[in-house]
Amino acid sequence: MKILTLLSVSALLCAVTPSFAQDKCPVNFEKISPEDFEIKTAGVDTSFGAIILADVGKSSFEANKKGFFNIQFKINRRIKILNSKGFDLATVKIPLYRDYNSDREEVLESLKASTYNLVNGKIEETRLDKENVFREVQDKKHVIKKFTMPAVKEGSIIDISYTIYSDFLFNLQPWYFQGSYPRLWSEYNLSLPSFFRYVFLTKGALNFHIKEEKEKFQSFIVR
């Protein structure tokens, strides 16, 4: 066993809807209050029936039990359902890569998901029952963990968080800063040991609201 002290590069990329521009994520994923249901939609396309209030992802490398590295990918997402047109966002599909020859696949852990409704000024929380999370085989290289959020109605807020652990170092997770539904805040963090080499491609006409890169030394125990 060896302790490796490596130079790591940490990058932060963030895109926001212009009318909601600020310097940090406006959502506190640790708690929710009645004020969070009062969403100002000026300058936001509400025709899709839902808004992703904040979408935050983080990829980092860590030493694993096999003596090398794996990728840890964390997601925190908060969604506001405006009307029935946005109910599609209540069905969540999480793709996982798998090795068809060995039956190894990425591991989904720490899944937490809740639907919040404001009833007579009080917040009611309905948590996802993990028994309602289903596994589907998409193709030889992918499986999907799928679930539908409970108690969703017009005005609901949905919070989803999970972590994917991957031994497949080539499968660094991509990030979509915008998509089929408007995202008010979209953020991706990457912490990368310096000896790994990836090619990063970005598409889109707009510049990032925040683009930062820092270097630090980090220790890993490997075999």
PDB file of C-alpha atoms in Angstrom:
ATOM      1  CA  MET A   1       0.000   0.000   0.000  1.00  0.00           C
ATOM      2  CA  LYS A   2       1.258   3.497  -0.862  1.00  0.00           C
ATOM      3  CA  ILE A   3       0.132   6.986   0.003  1.00  0.00           C
ATOM      4  CA  LEU A   4       0.208   9.173  -3.086  1.00  0.00           C
ATOM      5  CA  THR A   5       0.172  12.930  -2.672  1.00  0.00           C
ATOM      6  CA  LEU A   6      -0.959  14.325  -5.991  1.00  0.00           C
ATOM      7  CA  LEU A   7      -1.675  17.677  -7.499  1.00  0.00           C
ATOM      8  CA  SER A   8      -5.420  17.927  -8.104  1.00  0.00           C
ATOM      9  CA  VAL A   9      -7.275  20.415 -10.241  1.00  0.00           C
ATOM     10  CA  SER A  10     -10.697  21.598  -9.116  1.00  0.00           C
ATOM     11  CA  ALA A  11     -12.966  23.258 -11.656  1.00  0.00           C
ATOM     12  CA  LEU A  12     -16.314  24.980 -11.200  1.00  0.00           C
ATOM     13  CA  LEU A  13     -18.600  25.774 -14.113  1.00  0.00           C
ATOM     14  CA  CYS A  14     -21.931  27.489 -13.667  1.00  0.00           C
ATOM     15  CA  ALA A  15     -24.662  28.679 -16.026  1.00  0.00           C
ATOM     16  CA  VAL A  16     -27.713  30.646 -14.916  1.00  0.00           C
ATOM     17  CA  THR A  17     -30.799  32.236 -16.373  1.00  0.00           C
ATOM     18  CA  PRO A  18     -29.746  35.907 -16.880  1.00  0.00           C
ATOM     19  CA  SER A  19     -32.524  37.378 -14.735  1.00  0.00           C
ATOM     20  CA  PHE A  20     -31.416  35.143 -11.815  1.00  0.00           C
ATOM     21  CA  ALA A  21     -27.673  35.832 -12.038  1.00  0.00           C
ATOM     22  CA  GLN A  22     -25.848  35.671  -8.703  1.00  0.00           C
ATOM     23  CA  ASP A  23     -22.582  34.367  -7.323  1.00  0.00           C
ATOM     24  CA  LYS A  24     -23.736  31.254  -5.469  1.00  0.00           C
ATOM     25  CA  CYS A  25     -26.461  28.649  -5.673  1.00  0.00           C
ATOM     26  CA  PRO A  26     -29.742  30.213  -4.489  1.00  0.00           C
ATOM     27  CA  VAL A  27     -31.090  26.891  -3.179  1.00  0.00           C
ATOM     28  CA  ASN A  28     -30.354  25.453   0.259  1.00  0.00           C
ATOM     29  CA  PHE A  29     -30.780  21.716  -0.242  1.00  0.00           C
ATOM     30  CA  GLU A  30     -30.607  21.109   3.514  1.00  0.00           C
ATOM     31  CA  LYS A  31     -33.971  22.713   4.228  1.00  0.00           C
ATOM     32  CA  ILE A  32     -37.104  24.110   2.628  1.00  0.00           C
ATOM     33  CA  SER A  33     -39.410  26.919   3.759  1.00  0.00           C
ATOM     34  CA  PRO A  34     -42.785  28.316   2.634  1.00  0.00           C
ATOM     35  CA  GLU A  35     -40.904  31.160   0.927  1.00  0.00           C
ATOM     36  CA  ASP A  36     -39.318  28.637  -1.452  1.00  0.00           C
ATOM     37  CA  PHE A  37     -42.740  28.081  -3.046  1.00  0.00           C
ATOM     38  CA  GLU A  38     -42.922  31.755  -4.062  1.00  0.00           C
ATOM     39  CA  ILE A  39     -41.029  31.543  -7.331  1.00  0.00           C
ATOM     40  CA  LYS A  40     -40.573  34.678  -9.406  1.00  0.00           C
ATOM     41  CA  THR A  41     -40.994  33.579 -13.014  1.00  0.00           C
ATOM     42  CA  ALA A  42     -40.372  36.911 -14.770  1.00  0.00           C
ATOM     43  CA  GLY A  43     -38.027  36.298 -17.692  1.00  0.00           C
ATOM     44  CA  VAL A  44     -38.408  32.506 -17.460  1.00  0.00           C
ATOM     45  CA  ASP A  45     -40.243  30.379 -20.005  1.00  0.00           C
ATOM     46  CA  THR A  46     -43.028  28.751 -17.983  1.00  0.00           C
ATOM     47  CA  SER A  47     -44.778  27.156 -20.957  1.00  0.00           C
ATOM     48  CA  PHE A  48     -43.178  23.760 -20.202  1.00  0.00           C
ATOM     49  CA  GLY A  49     -45.028  23.507 -16.888  1.00  0.00           C
ATOM     50  CA  ALA A  50     -41.966  23.111 -14.658  1.00  0.00           C
ATOM     51  CA  ILE A  51     -38.697  24.829 -13.731  1.00  0.00           C
ATOM     52  CA  ILE A  52     -35.490  23.279 -12.447  1.00  0.00           C
ATOM     53  CA  LEU A  53     -34.611  25.712  -9.683  1.00  0.00           C
ATOM     54  CA  ALA A  54     -31.122  24.319  -9.140  1.00  0.00           C
ATOM     55  CA  ASP A  55     -29.132  21.463 -10.649  1.00  0.00           C
ATOM     56  CA  VAL A  56     -25.758  20.832  -8.993  1.00  0.00           C
ATOM     57  CA  GLY A  57     -23.358  18.028  -9.875  1.00  0.00           C
ATOM     58  CA  LYS A  58     -19.910  17.085  -8.615  1.00  0.00           C
ATOM     59  CA  SER A  59     -17.432  14.517  -9.933  1.00  0.00           C
ATOM     60  CA  SER A  60     -14.392  13.598  -7.866  1.00  0.00           C
ATOM     61  CA  PHE A  61     -11.847  10.800  -7.718  1.00  0.00           C
ATOM     62  CA  GLU A  62     -11.262   8.681  -4.640  1.00  0.00           C
ATOM     63  CA  ALA A  63      -9.219   5.616  -3.728  1.00  0.00           C
ATOM     64  CA  ASN A  64     -11.334   2.463  -3.739  1.00  0.00           C
ATOM     65  CA  LYS A  65     -11.128  -0.903  -1.949  1.00  0.00           C
ATOM     66  CA  LYS A  66      -9.455  -2.456  -4.993  1.00  0.00           C
ATOM     67  CA  GLY A  67      -6.378  -0.321  -4.471  1.00  0.00           C
ATOM     68  CA  PHE A  68      -6.874   2.182  -7.270  1.00  0.00           C
ATOM     69  CA  PHE A  69      -9.372   4.919  -8.096  1.00  0.00           C
ATOM     70  CA  ASN A  70     -13.043   5.291  -8.807  1.00  0.00           C
ATOM     71  CA  ILE A  71     -15.253   8.233  -9.749  1.00  0.00           C
ATOM     72  CA  GLN A  72     -17.801   9.593  -7.309  1.00  0.00           C
ATOM     73  CA  PHE A  73     -20.592  11.565  -8.968  1.00  0.00           C
ATOM     74  CA  LYS A  74     -23.056  13.456  -6.767  1.00  0.00           C
ATOM     75  CA  ILE A  75     -26.300  15.141  -7.801  1.00  0.00           C
ATOM     76  CA  ASN A  76     -28.560  17.612  -5.996  1.00  0.00           C
ATOM     77  CA  ARG A  77     -31.618  18.838  -7.866  1.00  0.00           C
ATOM     78  CA  ARG A  78     -34.672  20.920  -6.924  1.00  0.00           C
ATOM     79  CA  ILE A  79     -37.668  21.156  -9.253  1.00  0.00           C
ATOM     80  CA  LYS A  80     -40.766  23.330  -9.154  1.00  0.00           C
ATOM     81  CA  ILE A  81     -43.886  21.872 -10.792  1.00  0.00           C
ATOM     82  CA  LEU A  82     -46.026  24.704 -12.169  1.00  0.00           C
ATOM     83  CA  ASN A  83     -48.824  22.717 -13.761  1.00  0.00           C
ATOM     84  CA  SER A  84     -49.670  19.298 -15.189  1.00  0.00           C
ATOM     85  CA  LYS A  85     -47.490  19.848 -18.270  1.00  0.00           C
ATOM     86  CA  GLY A  86     -44.469  19.485 -16.011  1.00  0.00           C
ATOM     87  CA  PHE A  87     -45.460  16.153 -14.479  1.00  0.00           C
ATOM     88  CA  ASP A  88     -42.954  14.353 -16.727  1.00  0.00           C
ATOM     89  CA  LEU A  89     -40.187  15.568 -14.414  1.00  0.00           C
ATOM     90  CA  ALA A  90     -41.730  13.518 -11.605  1.00  0.00           C
ATOM     91  CA  THR A  91     -40.503  10.364 -13.366  1.00  0.00           C
ATOM     92  CA  VAL A  92     -36.747  10.068 -12.892  1.00  0.00           C
ATOM     93  CA  LYS A  93     -34.390   7.827 -14.859  1.00  0.00           C
ATOM     94  CA  ILE A  94     -30.795   7.377 -13.702  1.00  0.00           C
ATOM     95  CA  PRO A  95     -28.539   5.644 -16.253  1.00  0.00           C
ATOM     96  CA  LEU A  96     -25.744   3.391 -15.002  1.00  0.00           C
ATOM     97  CA  TYR A  97     -22.922   1.963 -17.085  1.00  0.00           C
ATOM     98  CA  ARG A  98     -22.212  -1.767 -16.907  1.00  0.00           C
ATOM     99  CA  ASP A  99     -19.630  -4.189 -18.257  1.00  0.00           C
ATOM    100  CA  TYR A 100     -21.606  -6.829 -20.100  1.00  0.00           C
ATOM    101  CA  ASN A 101     -18.783  -9.402 -19.951  1.00  0.00           C
ATOM    102  CA  SER A 102     -18.248  -9.263 -16.191  1.00  0.00           C
ATOM    103  CA  ASP A 103     -21.674  -8.039 -14.990  1.00  0.00           C
ATOM    104  CA  ARG A 104     -19.948  -5.194 -13.120  1.00  0.00           C
ATOM    105  CA  GLU A 105     -21.879  -1.950 -13.111  1.00  0.00           C
ATOM    106  CA  GLU A 106     -21.878   1.473 -11.576  1.00  0.00           C
ATOM    107  CA  VAL A 107     -23.442   1.631  -8.117  1.00  0.00           C
ATOM    108  CA  LEU A 108     -26.242   3.991  -7.117  1.00  0.00           C
ATOM    109  CA  GLU A 109     -26.179   4.958  -3.439  1.00  0.00           C
ATOM    110  CA  SER A 110     -27.508   7.582  -1.021  1.00  0.00           C
ATOM    111  CA  LEU A 111     -30.681   8.113  -3.028  1.00  0.00           C
ATOM    112  CA  LYS A 112     -33.000  10.586  -1.334  1.00  0.00           C
ATOM    113  CA  ALA A 113     -36.086  12.057  -2.945  1.00  0.00           C
ATOM    114  CA  SER A 114     -39.009  13.990  -1.481  1.00  0.00           C
ATOM    115  CA  THR A 115     -42.059  15.823  -2.748  1.00  0.00           C
ATOM    116  CA  TYR A 116     -43.058  18.955  -0.827  1.00  0.00           C
ATOM    117  CA  ASN A 117     -46.499  20.539  -0.926  1.00  0.00           C
ATOM    118  CA  LEU A 118     -47.633  23.722   0.791  1.00  0.00           C
ATOM    119  CA  VAL A 119     -50.989  23.016   2.474  1.00  0.00           C
ATOM    120  CA  ASN A 120     -52.666  25.759   4.535  1.00  0.00           C
ATOM    121  CA  GLY A 121     -49.318  27.463   5.045  1.00  0.00           C
ATOM    122  CA  LYS A 122     -47.574  24.295   6.230  1.00  0.00           C
ATOM    123  CA  ILE A 123     -45.140  22.128   4.301  1.00  0.00           C
ATOM    124  CA  GLU A 124     -46.037  18.480   3.832  1.00  0.00           C
ATOM    125  CA  GLU A 125     -43.219  16.122   2.854  1.00  0.00           C
ATOM    126  CA  THR A 126     -43.773  12.803   1.068  1.00  0.00           C
ATOM    127  CA  ARG A 127     -40.628  10.707   0.759  1.00  0.00           C
ATOM    128  CA  LEU A 128     -39.891   8.253  -2.000  1.00  0.00           C
ATOM    129  CA  ASP A 129     -40.150   4.646  -0.859  1.00  0.00           C
ATOM    130  CA  LYS A 130     -36.994   2.938  -2.088  1.00  0.00           C
ATOM    131  CA  GLU A 131     -39.034  -0.194  -2.784  1.00  0.00           C
ATOM    132  CA  ASN A 132     -40.527   1.801  -5.664  1.00  0.00           C
ATOM    133  CA  VAL A 133     -37.153   2.163  -7.396  1.00  0.00           C
ATOM    134  CA  PHE A 134     -36.968  -0.239 -10.330  1.00  0.00           C
ATOM    135  CA  ARG A 135     -34.068  -1.522 -12.413  1.00  0.00           C
ATOM    136  CA  GLU A 136     -34.383  -1.834 -16.187  1.00  0.00           C
ATOM    137  CA  VAL A 137     -31.838  -3.125 -18.686  1.00  0.00           C
ATOM    138  CA  GLN A 138     -31.539  -0.561 -21.458  1.00  0.00           C
ATOM    139  CA  ASP A 139     -28.898  -2.303 -23.598  1.00  0.00           C
ATOM    140  CA  LYS A 140     -25.697  -4.329 -23.191  1.00  0.00           C
ATOM    141  CA  LYS A 141     -23.837  -1.402 -21.668  1.00  0.00           C
ATOM    142  CA  HIS A 142     -26.490   0.416 -19.683  1.00  0.00           C
ATOM    143  CA  VAL A 143     -29.096  -0.174 -17.011  1.00  0.00           C
ATOM    144  CA  ILE A 144     -31.574   2.381 -15.668  1.00  0.00           C
ATOM    145  CA  LYS A 145     -32.790   2.977 -12.127  1.00  0.00           C
ATOM    146  CA  LYS A 146     -36.270   4.424 -12.473  1.00  0.00           C
ATOM    147  CA  PHE A 147     -38.849   5.834 -10.073  1.00  0.00           C
ATOM    148  CA  THR A 148     -41.845   8.183  -9.989  1.00  0.00           C
ATOM    149  CA  MET A 149     -42.137  10.778  -7.253  1.00  0.00           C
ATOM    150  CA  PRO A 150     -45.171  10.449  -4.962  1.00  0.00           C
ATOM    151  CA  ALA A 151     -47.815  13.082  -4.188  1.00  0.00           C
ATOM    152  CA  VAL A 152     -46.894  15.361  -7.097  1.00  0.00           C
ATOM    153  CA  LYS A 153     -49.425  18.028  -8.017  1.00  0.00           C
ATOM    154  CA  GLU A 154     -49.457  21.565  -9.360  1.00  0.00           C
ATOM    155  CA  GLY A 155     -47.255  23.719  -7.155  1.00  0.00           C
ATOM    156  CA  SER A 156     -45.143  20.863  -5.766  1.00  0.00           C
ATOM    157  CA  ILE A 157     -41.420  21.113  -5.149  1.00  0.00           C
ATOM    158  CA  ILE A 158     -39.292  18.018  -5.737  1.00  0.00           C
ATOM    159  CA  ASP A 159     -35.865  17.442  -4.183  1.00  0.00           C
ATOM    160  CA  ILE A 160     -33.638  14.635  -5.502  1.00  0.00           C
ATOM    161  CA  SER A 161     -30.108  13.679  -4.472  1.00  0.00           C
ATOM    162  CA  TYR A 162     -27.963  10.621  -5.134  1.00  0.00           C
ATOM    163  CA  THR A 163     -24.397   9.400  -5.647  1.00  0.00           C
ATOM    164  CA  ILE A 164     -23.012   7.131  -8.375  1.00  0.00           C
ATOM    165  CA  TYR A 165     -19.789   5.211  -7.744  1.00  0.00           C
ATOM    166  CA  SER A 166     -17.959   4.060 -10.862  1.00  0.00           C
ATOM    167  CA  ASP A 167     -14.856   1.912 -11.410  1.00  0.00           C
ATOM    168  CA  PHE A 168     -15.015   2.819 -15.106  1.00  0.00           C
ATOM    169  CA  LEU A 169     -12.588   5.732 -15.199  1.00  0.00           C
ATOM    170  CA  PHE A 170     -13.271   6.389 -18.875  1.00  0.00           C
ATOM    171  CA  ASN A 171     -16.895   7.137 -18.035  1.00  0.00           C
ATOM    172  CA  LEU A 172     -16.567  10.610 -16.559  1.00  0.00           C
ATOM    173  CA  GLN A 173     -20.098  11.959 -16.290  1.00  0.00           C
ATOM    174  CA  PRO A 174     -21.173  14.639 -18.800  1.00  0.00           C
ATOM    175  CA  TRP A 175     -23.184  17.667 -17.726  1.00  0.00           C
ATOM    176  CA  TYR A 176     -26.060  19.408 -19.494  1.00  0.00           C
ATOM    177  CA  PHE A 177     -26.363  22.991 -18.308  1.00  0.00           C
ATOM    178  CA  GLN A 178     -29.708  23.421 -20.045  1.00  0.00           C
ATOM    179  CA  GLY A 179     -32.212  20.947 -21.399  1.00  0.00           C
ATOM    180  CA  SER A 180     -35.879  20.385 -22.141  1.00  0.00           C
ATOM    181  CA  TYR A 181     -36.910  22.413 -19.070  1.00  0.00           C
ATOM    182  CA  PRO A 182     -35.525  25.807 -17.986  1.00  0.00           C
ATOM    183  CA  ARG A 183     -32.756  25.682 -15.373  1.00  0.00           C
ATOM    184  CA  LEU A 184     -32.362  28.769 -13.223  1.00  0.00           C
ATOM    185  CA  TRP A 185     -29.062  27.549 -11.749  1.00  0.00           C
ATOM    186  CA  SER A 186     -26.904  24.797 -13.280  1.00  0.00           C
ATOM    187  CA  GLU A 187     -23.526  23.993 -11.720  1.00  0.00           C
ATOM    188  CA  TYR A 188     -20.881  21.329 -12.292  1.00  0.00           C
ATOM    189  CA  ASN A 189     -17.834  20.778 -10.078  1.00  0.00           C
ATOM    190  CA  LEU A 190     -14.906  18.552 -11.028  1.00  0.00           C
ATOM    191  CA  SER A 191     -11.950  17.531  -8.860  1.00  0.00           C
ATOM    192  CA  LEU A 192      -9.362  15.738 -10.983  1.00  0.00           C
ATOM    193  CA  PRO A 193      -5.926  14.260 -10.051  1.00  0.00           C
ATOM    194  CA  SER A 194      -3.380  15.782 -12.391  1.00  0.00           C
ATOM    195  CA  PHE A 195      -2.119  12.539 -13.950  1.00  0.00           C
ATOM    196  CA  PHE A 196      -5.543  11.689 -15.406  1.00  0.00           C
ATOM    197  CA  ARG A 197      -6.089  13.142 -18.859  1.00  0.00           C
ATOM    198  CA  TYR A 198      -9.512  13.868 -20.329  1.00  0.00           C
ATOM    199  CA  VAL A 199     -10.648  15.849 -23.339  1.00  0.00           C
ATOM    200  CA  PHE A 200     -13.341  18.382 -22.437  1.00  0.00           C
ATOM    201  CA  LEU A 201     -15.741  19.675 -25.068  1.00  0.00           C
ATOM    202  CA  THR A 202     -18.319  22.395 -24.524  1.00  0.00           C
ATOM    203  CA  LYS A 203     -21.187  23.398 -26.768  1.00  0.00           C
ATOM    204  CA  GLY A 204     -23.414  26.443 -26.689  1.00  0.00           C
ATOM    205  CA  ALA A 205     -23.443  30.102 -27.628  1.00  0.00           C
ATOM    206  CA  LEU A 206     -23.448  31.591 -24.107  1.00  0.00           C
ATOM    207  CA  ASN A 207     -20.482  32.041 -21.788  1.00  0.00           C
ATOM    208  CA  PHE A 208     -20.420  30.526 -18.307  1.00  0.00           C
ATOM    209  CA  HIS A 209     -21.610  32.795 -15.523  1.00  0.00           C
ATOM    210  CA  ILE A 210     -18.862  31.370 -13.300  1.00  0.00           C
ATOM    211  CA  LYS A 211     -15.742  29.538 -14.493  1.00  0.00           C
ATOM    212  CA  GLU A 212     -13.082  28.862 -11.864  1.00  0.00           C
ATOM    213  CA  GLU A 213     -10.089  26.559 -11.617  1.00  0.00           C
ATOM    214  CA  LYS A 214      -7.905  25.880  -8.574  1.00  0.00           C
ATOM    215  CA  GLU A 215      -4.976  23.603  -7.785  1.00  0.00           C
ATOM    216  CA  LYS A 216      -4.337  21.747  -4.527  1.00  0.00           C
ATOM    217  CA  PHE A 217      -2.447  18.727  -3.201  1.00  0.00           C
ATOM    218  CA  GLN A 218      -4.444  15.690  -2.133  1.00  0.00           C
ATOM    219  CA  SER A 219      -3.425  12.311  -0.675  1.00  0.00           C
ATOM    220  CA  PHE A 220      -4.723   8.916  -1.851  1.00  0.00           C
ATOM    221  CA  ILE A 221      -3.988   5.418  -0.509  1.00  0.00           C
ATOM    222  CA  VAL A 222      -3.522   2.972  -3.422  1.00  0.00           C
ATOM    223  CA  ARG A 223      -2.068  -0.492  -3.947  1.00  0.00           C
TER     224      ARG A 223
END
